[in-house]
């Protein structure tokens, strides 16, 4: 079981084992869908664009093993040789995301079952149950054959295990999964009494008399929060077990080739617990897709990048997939706005990616994703997208020296735990269907708009080097991690805890005695009832700010125990109660925000916290201009991205690596423009800033 143990902070990953000499640029490549003339044209156009890495073979199981036990690597050999001749490295996929139809015919029992016991139909992808020993044996056989066949081929520079594990097969209720879940539960709790205590089965008389009675939480009236949360952990562990099994085969045959798998890190909660998986990969990789109609999509992109960086221990990570234009799974799939392809790729780079990889190289004519954008669109070479791709390729070559540098001067941490997100959605809540990450997103947006970079770290991360720590809606927290927040404050840190934090322990049991449970003593306040609001309702605060969605009946002691009431509710069912408090604790300060504030008011609160804790922006820039600093041993690089439709200026100096222009004091940024300055000593004000050497 991995979920119950907390990994140590990942060692920073460097560039030693990186698959390309410069920043990686390319995408998923599916030449099996095309005639050979097209493949040859691909080589020419990849050269023109500057592609140096492709992900090959993601869905090619049936190409490698057209029938049970008959292997044929002719196509693969030809492709590896061709790509190598053209100087393109290969991130070779194990093909286990694409179960051959012959395997479905032979073993229909490998299909995952939904909560009503209905199996998926064959086809699509990831049509397998992670607990299935039958699937595992076929999967490991093809992985073994593949790895032994390509071992030593110079084109193979990285392994890509399966594809987005859990995306489609994340939760399974088949008989094998039920049996494995029972074993997992027994291994965790050892006695049925301990299980009954942890899950609180006395409620509704669901008490177990034997582990044999335990099932996966499939279709019943309403489920037990402890059982639901453990099922999330179990499912993540089963997928991790599969990943590890494939990895062990690859490590035997190609011990020097780095291994990754593509995560789907966004807002969370994630289908698997990526933070607890990250150390299992040699390079942490992510797939990220923006939603065209979302006006804050670049900020959501930054949020996921800031999560990825924590998973790579602060070091470079790999953007494995993003879109050159529109996706095809949203109700309406909008293209990227002019220049957005480059802004998005550089946005990922700014936050620590050493790559800009896409799904996919050439747009498919056929199949499920025939309208998903690609680096080379249906329109072909003479297209806006391909011109932007070629420009991006040039930018990445110009930025080559940035490779291996790390995001620097990060002074703010946002605590984020996937288990807290799972716990929020496990069981009925004061607001149902809440999105765990919304509170974190709101604070992150306010920081983004102030050009303040935040690390989005798990609650067991080392906090001492940060000037400000935000605990946004951290619903589940262990005593140890809550204690670490307290220690941080006592030692001089500033913390902001927001509503619906500290509510339950690790088994999803409510902490009694007043909210926010685990943080109540630190904050010196206690809430006795939540008072959520309808979508239309608003509640005024006495300082002019406005609450939406959430308020609380909070009490602060009247004995002068150091709690300052920053604002009170001036309306609603909680009128007169404290809404925002601040308490001096040791050498630091602990703030509590019991309401969901309107964005502008949250921004005003963030301003106060930044100034109180001495957090500086990466550069003086107007709202809408992203500014993030990366630093190598000898240089400092300032990424500036103007996400607005207006010209802007940044107060900064250095040489723009994209144009060669030297800027002294002010950098003009046309609407939508990007710049990456080598600051050449301009930054060396004596302060390295905390958080990153
Ligand atoms: C990813 C997936 C790719 C492709 C892409 C675009 O989630 O890994 O195979 O489907 O989305 O839809």
XYZ file of C-alpha atoms and ligand atoms in Angstrom:
705
model
C 0.000 0.000 0.000
C 1.442 3.341 -0.926
C -1.298 5.751 -0.051
C -0.941 5.433 3.658
C 2.775 6.112 3.615
C 4.040 9.521 2.780
C 6.974 9.636 0.415
C 9.992 11.677 1.248
C 10.379 14.830 -0.813
C 11.557 13.833 -4.268
C 15.199 14.349 -4.975
C 15.547 17.055 -7.549
C 15.727 15.565 -10.984
C 18.410 16.969 -13.237
C 19.091 16.783 -16.941
C 21.615 13.935 -16.795
C 19.142 11.374 -18.064
C 17.019 13.688 -20.184
C 16.137 12.168 -23.576
C 17.212 15.148 -25.708
C 20.286 17.357 -25.665
C 18.153 20.521 -25.714
C 14.620 21.267 -24.618
C 12.402 18.466 -25.913
C 10.041 19.343 -28.747
C 7.673 17.034 -30.589
C 4.640 14.936 -29.885
C 2.797 11.656 -30.066
C 3.558 10.112 -33.409
C 1.352 7.448 -35.006
C 2.954 6.504 -38.328
C 1.093 3.201 -38.258
C -1.931 5.224 -39.390
C -0.224 6.479 -42.552
C 1.321 5.279 -45.829
C 5.093 5.301 -46.101
C 5.199 8.408 -48.393
C 3.488 10.344 -45.639
C 5.992 9.072 -43.093
C 8.829 10.291 -45.305
C 7.131 13.684 -45.586
C 6.875 13.704 -41.782
C 10.650 13.432 -41.537
C 11.097 16.502 -43.729
C 8.499 18.560 -41.878
C 9.724 17.474 -38.457
C 13.153 18.695 -39.522
C 11.669 22.011 -40.638
C 9.899 22.467 -37.306
C 12.896 21.348 -35.229
C 11.282 18.287 -33.666
C 13.795 16.303 -31.601
C 11.564 13.808 -29.711
C 8.498 11.764 -30.594
C 6.390 9.429 -28.503
C 6.000 6.293 -30.564
C 3.874 3.195 -30.290
C 1.333 4.280 -27.677
C -1.463 2.321 -29.347
C 0.613 -0.207 -31.327
C 0.157 -3.461 -29.420
C -1.686 -5.107 -32.293
C 1.060 -3.986 -34.684
C 3.721 -5.654 -32.505
C 1.597 -8.730 -31.724
C -1.006 -9.161 -34.463
C -2.137 -12.489 -33.007
C -1.784 -14.130 -29.623
C 1.902 -14.954 -29.220
C 2.971 -13.945 -32.765
C 5.330 -11.011 -32.526
C 6.443 -8.792 -35.384
C 8.686 -5.809 -34.852
C 9.413 -5.071 -38.506
C 7.455 -1.849 -38.516
C 8.986 -0.699 -35.249
C 12.549 -1.420 -36.422
C 11.964 0.544 -39.585
C 10.552 3.499 -37.666
C 13.303 3.537 -35.047
C 15.989 3.460 -37.728
C 14.312 6.172 -39.765
C 13.823 8.474 -36.795
C 17.388 7.893 -35.668
C 18.705 8.733 -39.145
C 16.834 12.027 -38.889
C 18.241 12.830 -35.468
C 14.921 12.367 -33.690
C 14.921 10.605 -30.327
C 12.162 8.236 -29.347
C 10.088 8.112 -26.220
C 8.912 4.553 -26.750
C 5.578 3.574 -25.295
C 4.674 0.230 -23.874
C 1.469 -0.359 -25.835
C -0.704 -1.520 -22.962
C -3.248 1.279 -23.332
C -4.515 -0.428 -26.500
C -5.728 -3.954 -25.881
C -5.808 -5.967 -29.141
C -9.264 -7.160 -30.126
C -7.996 -10.761 -30.192
C -7.192 -10.442 -26.488
C -10.667 -9.119 -25.719
C -12.107 -12.083 -27.613
C -9.950 -14.583 -25.713
C -10.402 -12.968 -22.301
C -13.522 -10.842 -21.971
C -13.068 -10.979 -18.188
C -10.247 -8.405 -18.323
C -12.699 -5.584 -19.055
C -13.318 -3.175 -16.177
C -16.814 -3.221 -14.664
C -18.710 -0.154 -13.586
C -20.452 0.198 -10.245
C -23.505 -1.636 -11.578
C -21.394 -4.611 -12.636
C -21.569 -3.758 -16.340
C -18.343 -4.377 -18.247
C -17.029 -1.828 -20.732
C -17.280 -2.927 -24.338
C -14.073 -3.905 -26.141
C -12.468 -1.100 -28.128
C -11.599 2.414 -27.128
C -8.620 2.284 -24.856
C -7.503 1.152 -21.411
C -10.149 -1.560 -21.520
C -8.609 -3.528 -18.701
C -8.945 -3.959 -14.994
C -5.767 -3.053 -13.137
C -6.267 -6.005 -10.782
C -6.668 -8.614 -13.518
C -3.875 -11.227 -13.375
C -4.862 -12.363 -16.856
C -4.361 -8.920 -18.329
C -1.156 -8.457 -16.345
C 0.408 -11.580 -17.803
C -0.385 -10.579 -21.403
C 0.777 -7.020 -20.751
C 4.078 -8.080 -19.241
C 4.673 -10.503 -22.075
C 4.424 -7.804 -24.752
C 6.485 -5.403 -22.627
C 9.179 -8.046 -22.192
C 9.257 -8.852 -25.920
C 9.342 -5.172 -26.823
C 12.035 -4.222 -24.318
C 14.274 -7.153 -25.187
C 13.872 -6.362 -28.866
C 14.779 -2.664 -28.712
C 17.396 -2.862 -25.945
C 20.475 -1.025 -27.130
C 18.779 0.819 -30.014
C 20.245 4.332 -29.933
C 16.945 6.018 -30.847
C 15.193 4.770 -27.704
C 15.881 7.506 -25.162
C 12.924 7.174 -22.844
C 10.143 4.751 -21.908
C 6.543 5.885 -21.702
C 4.586 3.287 -19.722
C 1.121 2.776 -21.168
C -0.903 5.982 -21.481
C -2.672 8.052 -18.856
C -3.133 5.084 -16.528
C -6.543 5.263 -14.923
C -8.037 7.347 -17.733
C -10.980 5.040 -18.431
C -9.967 2.161 -16.173
C -9.519 4.087 -12.941
C -12.195 2.309 -10.901
C -13.307 -1.276 -11.393
C -15.960 -3.334 -9.588
C -15.387 -6.733 -11.204
C -15.137 -9.864 -9.008
C -11.315 -9.768 -9.107
C -11.300 -6.132 -7.974
C -13.693 -6.994 -5.162
C -11.425 -9.785 -3.959
C -8.342 -7.576 -4.197
C -10.139 -4.775 -2.353
C -11.017 -7.152 0.476
C -7.353 -8.168 0.742
C -6.248 -4.540 0.649
C -8.691 -3.606 3.402
C -7.639 -6.560 5.535
C -3.964 -5.706 5.078
C -4.692 -2.131 6.130
C -6.917 -2.721 9.145
C -5.865 -6.232 10.290
C -9.019 -6.770 12.388
C -12.674 -6.392 11.509
C -13.174 -4.279 14.626
C -10.542 -1.824 13.453
C -12.249 -1.681 10.070
C -15.672 -1.091 11.649
C -14.214 1.704 13.790
C -12.423 3.359 10.892
C -15.398 3.321 8.537
C -17.916 4.012 11.279
C -20.106 1.142 10.153
C -22.317 1.474 13.232
C -24.056 4.158 11.193
C -26.973 2.559 9.327
C -25.984 -0.753 10.934
C -23.494 -1.657 8.240
C -21.204 -3.432 10.695
C -19.063 -6.225 9.227
C -18.534 -9.518 10.999
C -15.870 -10.712 8.551
C -13.651 -9.237 5.866
C -15.410 -11.620 3.483
C -18.422 -9.272 3.637
C -16.515 -6.259 2.299
C -17.274 -5.139 -1.254
C -16.215 -2.297 -3.475
C -18.607 0.641 -3.046
C -20.848 -0.214 -5.967
C -24.443 0.775 -6.634
C -26.220 1.194 -3.285
C -28.275 4.048 -1.853
C -25.446 6.140 -0.467
C -21.994 5.195 0.626
C -19.814 5.277 3.621
C -17.188 8.064 3.355
C -14.415 5.892 4.812
C -15.129 3.078 2.385
C -15.280 5.451 -0.572
C -11.986 7.087 0.351
C -10.257 3.738 0.813
C -11.590 2.584 -2.550
C -9.954 5.610 -4.175
C -6.659 4.730 -2.477
C -6.980 1.064 -3.380
C -7.693 1.860 -7.031
C -4.687 4.163 -7.231
C -2.522 1.485 -5.632
C -3.706 -1.157 -8.109
C -2.792 1.065 -11.045
C 0.549 1.801 -9.430
C 1.066 -1.947 -9.021
C 0.559 -2.354 -12.749
C 2.943 0.511 -13.524
C 5.602 -1.006 -11.258
C 5.249 -4.414 -12.874
C 5.851 -2.961 -16.339
C 8.663 -0.812 -15.014
C 10.461 -3.818 -13.501
C 10.585 -5.480 -16.924
C 11.944 -2.355 -18.594
C 14.553 -1.830 -15.897
C 15.849 -5.356 -16.452
C 16.366 -4.882 -20.179
C 17.297 -1.209 -20.457
C 18.553 -0.080 -17.048
C 19.884 3.238 -18.362
C 16.792 4.407 -20.222
C 14.660 6.742 -18.080
C 11.092 5.686 -17.442
C 8.019 7.843 -17.219
C 4.281 7.658 -17.596
C 2.069 10.544 -18.568
C 0.118 12.039 -15.683
C -3.098 14.036 -16.065
C -2.405 16.653 -13.425
C -4.908 19.464 -13.463
C -6.960 20.773 -10.613
C -7.437 17.465 -8.827
C -8.620 15.309 -7.319
C -6.771 13.144 -9.784
C -7.735 9.635 -10.802
C -4.538 8.337 -9.230
C -2.520 9.963 -6.507
C 0.194 11.487 -8.674
C 1.974 13.213 -5.822
C 2.511 9.858 -4.144
C 3.456 8.264 -7.497
C 5.901 10.909 -8.679
C 9.005 9.363 -7.144
C 8.267 6.162 -9.056
C 9.224 7.881 -12.327
C 12.656 8.987 -13.535
C 11.156 12.031 -15.231
C 7.805 13.385 -14.124
C 5.577 13.990 -17.144
C 2.203 15.625 -17.617
C -0.541 15.954 -20.215
C -2.371 19.240 -20.002
C -5.287 20.538 -22.025
C -6.877 23.957 -21.667
C -10.567 24.602 -22.180
C -11.003 27.207 -24.930
C -13.983 29.105 -23.489
C -12.332 29.464 -20.047
C -11.033 33.046 -19.874
C -8.595 32.016 -17.122
C -7.224 28.983 -18.973
C -3.641 30.305 -18.814
C -3.976 30.543 -15.031
C -5.299 26.994 -14.808
C -2.297 25.956 -16.916
C -0.012 27.707 -14.409
C -1.750 25.913 -11.530
C -1.022 22.518 -13.040
C 2.580 23.542 -13.782
C 3.056 24.629 -10.184
C 1.728 21.233 -9.060
C 4.080 19.410 -11.446
C 7.097 21.236 -10.085
C 6.446 19.936 -6.591
C 6.223 16.426 -8.011
C 9.634 16.782 -9.638
C 11.149 17.977 -6.369
C 11.568 21.474 -7.816
C 13.549 20.219 -10.822
C 12.582 20.111 -14.496
C 9.543 18.118 -15.530
C 8.242 17.147 -18.927
C 5.165 18.521 -20.622
C 4.328 15.325 -22.488
C 1.144 16.423 -24.253
C -0.755 19.590 -24.910
C -2.779 20.809 -27.850
C -1.612 22.896 -30.773
C -5.204 24.017 -31.325
C -8.634 22.707 -30.449
C -9.382 19.502 -28.578
C -12.399 17.470 -29.671
C -14.000 16.216 -26.452
C -15.525 19.477 -25.195
C -19.043 20.454 -26.216
C -17.495 23.261 -28.264
C -13.854 23.002 -29.240
C -12.295 26.362 -29.874
C -8.938 26.929 -31.553
C -6.118 28.681 -29.749
C -6.228 32.466 -30.109
C -3.470 34.139 -32.165
C -0.139 33.569 -30.432
C -1.679 31.391 -27.750
C 0.104 28.238 -28.895
C 3.402 29.929 -28.074
C 2.158 31.575 -24.876
C 0.898 28.254 -23.554
C 4.082 26.346 -24.409
C 6.194 29.065 -22.779
C 3.835 29.145 -19.813
C 4.672 25.509 -19.127
C 8.376 26.200 -19.615
C 8.237 29.148 -17.239
C 6.919 26.850 -14.510
C 9.703 24.321 -14.909
C 8.969 22.138 -17.927
C 11.995 21.335 -20.082
C 9.811 20.330 -22.992
C 6.914 21.322 -25.180
C 5.350 18.112 -26.459
C 1.979 17.805 -28.156
C -0.758 15.361 -28.898
C -0.068 14.825 -31.730
C 2.358 15.356 -34.606
C -0.021 14.875 -37.573
C -3.799 15.246 -37.368
C -5.562 11.914 -37.894
C -8.041 11.615 -40.735
C -9.756 8.659 -39.123
C -10.712 7.371 -35.732
C -12.052 8.838 -32.541
C -9.824 11.897 -32.499
C -10.060 12.847 -36.169
C -10.875 16.453 -35.218
C -8.272 16.861 -32.487
C -5.689 19.461 -33.445
C -2.085 18.536 -34.187
C 1.276 20.161 -34.866
C 0.649 19.446 -38.534
C -3.066 20.073 -39.067
C -5.339 18.633 -41.755
C -4.704 21.846 -43.707
C -1.033 20.854 -43.928
C 2.185 22.822 -43.872
C 0.702 26.091 -45.145
C -1.281 26.805 -42.024
C -1.269 29.118 -39.026
C -0.677 26.208 -36.650
C 2.325 24.830 -38.512
C 3.837 28.309 -38.800
C 3.420 28.760 -35.033
C 4.910 25.313 -34.441
C 7.943 26.235 -36.528
C 8.285 29.517 -34.637
C 8.026 27.631 -31.361
C 10.711 25.200 -32.511
C 12.970 28.225 -33.143
C 12.162 29.654 -29.717
C 13.039 26.385 -28.026
C 16.402 26.302 -29.781
C 17.020 29.907 -28.682
C 16.127 28.917 -25.118
C 18.390 25.901 -25.043
C 20.533 27.318 -22.225
C 17.447 27.407 -19.997
C 17.390 23.603 -19.908
C 18.089 22.305 -16.420
C 17.474 25.642 -14.691
C 14.863 25.639 -11.946
C 12.065 27.943 -10.951
C 13.562 30.341 -8.427
C 12.623 32.697 -5.612
C 9.409 30.895 -4.755
C 8.216 32.395 -1.491
C 4.680 31.038 -1.245
C 3.465 27.468 -0.781
C -0.081 26.271 -1.321
C -0.813 22.971 0.417
C -2.661 20.560 -1.828
C -3.326 16.891 -1.216
C -5.108 14.596 -3.594
C -6.394 12.553 -0.646
C -8.129 15.665 0.679
C -9.829 15.981 -2.706
C -10.886 12.350 -2.666
C -12.203 12.757 0.864
C -14.291 15.780 -0.185
C -16.018 13.756 -2.869
C -16.337 10.639 -0.678
C -19.682 10.973 1.069
C -22.343 13.657 1.453
C -21.251 17.194 2.346
C -22.718 20.620 3.287
C -22.275 21.516 -0.387
C -22.433 18.468 -2.594
C -20.342 18.146 -5.691
C -17.866 20.732 -4.422
C -14.668 20.992 -6.373
C -11.779 20.476 -3.998
C -9.284 22.677 -5.809
C -11.518 25.721 -6.225
C -10.265 27.427 -3.078
C -6.667 26.747 -4.046
C -7.362 27.999 -7.569
C -8.872 31.224 -6.261
C -5.793 32.021 -4.169
C -3.464 30.908 -6.950
C -5.266 33.190 -9.405
C -4.804 36.132 -7.054
C -1.093 35.321 -6.748
C -0.757 34.853 -10.523
C -2.271 38.283 -11.091
C 0.357 39.717 -8.757
C 3.245 37.911 -10.522
C 3.889 35.882 -7.380
C 4.913 32.282 -8.067
C 3.672 29.617 -5.670
C 4.744 26.028 -5.195
C 1.700 23.769 -4.883
C 3.069 21.217 -2.469
C 1.721 18.319 -0.415
C 1.134 18.978 3.284
C 4.177 16.948 4.257
C 6.531 19.243 2.297
C 9.234 21.206 4.116
C 7.723 24.640 4.764
C 10.459 26.518 6.596
C 11.812 28.380 3.541
C 8.491 29.884 2.499
C 7.355 33.306 3.680
C 3.671 32.512 3.264
C 1.823 29.198 3.365
C -1.783 28.901 2.218
C -3.971 26.014 3.388
C -6.964 26.253 1.052
C -9.863 23.962 1.887
C -7.544 21.173 3.029
C -10.492 19.059 4.132
C -8.460 16.034 5.235
C -5.246 16.472 7.174
C -3.288 14.251 9.521
C -2.300 15.385 13.009
C 1.340 15.311 11.939
C 0.797 17.565 8.962
C -1.391 19.963 10.953
C 1.354 20.074 13.583
C 3.901 20.943 10.872
C 1.794 23.966 9.900
C 1.713 25.035 13.523
C 5.495 24.611 13.874
C 5.977 26.683 10.755
C 3.922 29.527 12.207
C 5.578 29.354 15.613
C 8.945 29.662 13.905
C 7.874 32.918 12.234
C 5.838 31.942 9.177
C 2.539 33.409 8.038
C -0.270 31.017 7.229
C -3.710 31.518 5.719
C -6.152 28.671 6.416
C -9.380 28.830 4.432
C -12.864 27.359 4.996
C -13.479 23.611 5.050
C -9.911 22.833 6.125
C -8.865 20.357 8.809
C -12.354 18.846 8.996
C -11.574 15.112 8.888
C -8.736 12.764 9.778
C -7.122 10.186 7.487
C -10.097 7.806 7.637
C -12.571 10.556 6.733
C -13.959 10.885 10.263
C -15.047 14.337 11.428
C -12.864 16.003 14.052
C -15.252 17.144 16.769
C -15.135 20.143 19.097
C -15.468 22.895 16.506
C -14.243 23.610 12.999
C -11.705 23.854 11.454
C -10.817 20.798 13.530
C -7.131 20.156 13.079
C -6.324 23.888 12.799
C -8.697 25.155 15.516
C -6.040 25.518 18.212
C -3.571 27.210 15.919
C -6.169 29.724 14.732
C -7.695 30.231 18.163
C -11.241 30.209 16.768
C -14.031 27.691 16.556
C -16.950 27.345 14.169
C -20.007 25.412 15.241
C -22.072 25.367 12.052
C -21.505 25.837 8.350
C -23.891 28.119 6.536
C -23.468 27.615 2.800
C -25.170 29.985 0.373
C -27.164 29.417 -2.781
C -25.593 30.360 -6.090
C -27.403 33.725 -6.040
C -26.902 34.618 -2.365
C -24.243 37.037 -1.160
C -23.343 38.085 2.383
C -21.666 41.399 3.165
C -18.716 41.691 5.530
C -18.336 44.762 7.704
C -15.188 45.851 5.870
C -17.035 46.092 2.554
C -16.020 42.682 1.230
C -18.534 40.094 0.030
C -18.911 36.372 0.707
C -20.381 33.932 -1.779
C -21.082 30.210 -1.475
C -19.844 29.690 2.088
C -20.122 31.319 5.528
C -19.748 29.914 9.050
C -21.035 30.461 12.583
C -17.637 31.185 14.043
C -16.689 32.243 17.541
C -13.501 33.911 18.668
C -12.567 34.035 22.354
C -13.231 37.323 24.128
C -10.379 36.955 26.565
C -7.746 38.665 24.461
C -6.045 35.402 23.551
C -4.421 37.078 20.645
C -7.180 36.685 18.058
C -7.758 39.835 16.039
C -11.081 40.006 14.222
C -10.177 41.361 10.808
C -13.756 41.360 9.502
C -17.211 40.295 10.688
C -20.252 39.126 8.782
C -22.675 42.013 8.340
C -25.620 39.967 7.060
C -26.986 36.514 6.432
C -27.641 33.876 9.069
C -24.213 34.518 10.566
C -24.527 38.297 10.956
C -22.184 39.631 13.619
C -19.959 36.564 13.737
C -16.272 36.850 12.925
C -15.522 36.122 9.268
C -11.769 36.652 9.025
C -9.367 36.401 11.929
C -5.663 36.792 12.566
C -3.723 35.455 15.500
C -0.114 35.941 16.475
C 1.395 32.584 17.347
C 5.032 32.391 18.429
C 6.986 34.457 15.935
C 4.389 34.101 13.194
C 0.770 34.719 12.320
C -2.169 32.431 11.571
C -5.084 33.784 9.544
C -8.462 32.138 9.117
C -10.821 32.914 6.264
C -14.196 31.352 7.036
C -15.930 32.639 3.903
C -15.556 32.175 0.186
C -14.717 35.731 -0.890
C -15.451 37.369 -4.223
C -12.270 37.351 -6.327
C -11.463 41.063 -5.924
C -11.862 40.858 -2.141
C -9.740 37.743 -1.941
C -7.165 39.687 -3.940
C -7.269 42.472 -1.343
C -6.732 39.921 1.432
C -3.846 38.376 -0.519
C -2.308 41.864 -0.902
C -2.349 42.265 2.852
C -0.804 38.846 3.420
C 1.924 39.415 0.827
C 2.869 42.690 2.367
C 2.776 41.335 5.915
C 4.968 38.365 5.013
C 7.325 40.304 2.734
C 6.645 38.318 -0.431
C 7.936 40.004 -3.595
C 6.681 39.498 -7.173
C 9.061 38.088 -9.780
C 8.968 41.487 -11.521
C 6.880 44.644 -11.531
C 4.339 43.929 -14.269
C 0.766 44.982 -14.956
C -2.122 42.569 -14.307
C -2.344 39.912 -16.982
C 1.394 39.714 -17.584
C 2.856 36.482 -16.277
C 6.335 36.790 -14.770
C 8.268 33.758 -13.523
C 11.977 33.357 -12.887
C 14.108 30.287 -13.537
C 17.716 30.124 -12.454
C 20.740 27.978 -13.317
C 24.052 27.870 -11.464
C 25.255 30.951 -13.336
C 22.266 32.678 -14.916
C 18.816 33.937 -14.193
C 15.989 33.849 -16.733
C 12.841 35.913 -16.484
C 9.859 34.618 -18.463
C 7.385 37.367 -19.378
C 4.103 36.470 -21.065
C 1.565 39.139 -21.925
C -1.803 37.378 -21.780
C -3.696 40.603 -22.429
C -4.860 42.158 -25.672
C -3.039 45.396 -24.789
C 0.620 46.406 -25.000
C 2.356 46.234 -21.623
C 5.710 46.913 -20.008
C 7.680 44.991 -17.440
C 10.296 46.542 -15.163
C 13.222 44.252 -15.933
C 16.617 44.202 -17.613
C 18.533 41.712 -19.678
C 18.806 40.164 -23.114
C 15.680 38.695 -24.655
C 16.826 35.263 -25.808
C 13.996 35.133 -28.361
C 15.031 38.314 -30.208
C 18.551 39.135 -29.003
C 17.344 42.594 -27.883
C 18.983 44.090 -24.820
C 16.529 45.748 -22.448
C 17.621 48.130 -19.762
C 14.997 48.751 -17.100
C 11.834 48.331 -19.173
C 10.716 45.546 -21.473
C 7.958 46.459 -23.936
C 5.553 43.583 -24.525
C 3.134 43.870 -27.431
C -0.347 42.413 -26.929
C 0.071 38.655 -26.536
C 3.870 38.839 -26.731
C 6.438 36.735 -24.898
C 10.002 37.488 -23.827
C 12.605 35.461 -21.954
C 15.352 37.620 -20.487
C 18.776 36.411 -19.512
C 19.084 38.848 -16.657
C 22.876 38.911 -16.660
C 23.462 40.071 -13.149
C 20.523 42.439 -13.165
C 18.859 40.177 -10.623
C 21.803 39.883 -8.230
C 20.471 42.209 -5.598
C 22.063 40.140 -2.872
C 18.924 38.143 -2.191
C 18.623 34.680 -3.618
C 15.146 34.522 -2.165
C 14.004 31.639 -0.055
C 12.806 28.308 -1.253
C 15.226 27.476 -4.036
C 19.039 27.633 -4.093
C -4.731 12.604 -24.004
C -4.299 11.237 -24.485
C -3.961 11.214 -25.961
C -5.024 11.933 -26.727
C -5.134 13.336 -26.190
C -6.049 14.249 -26.945
O -5.479 12.542 -22.866
O -3.193 10.762 -23.770
O -3.825 9.886 -26.403
O -6.228 11.236 -26.613
O -5.570 13.264 -24.860
O -7.376 13.968 -26.783
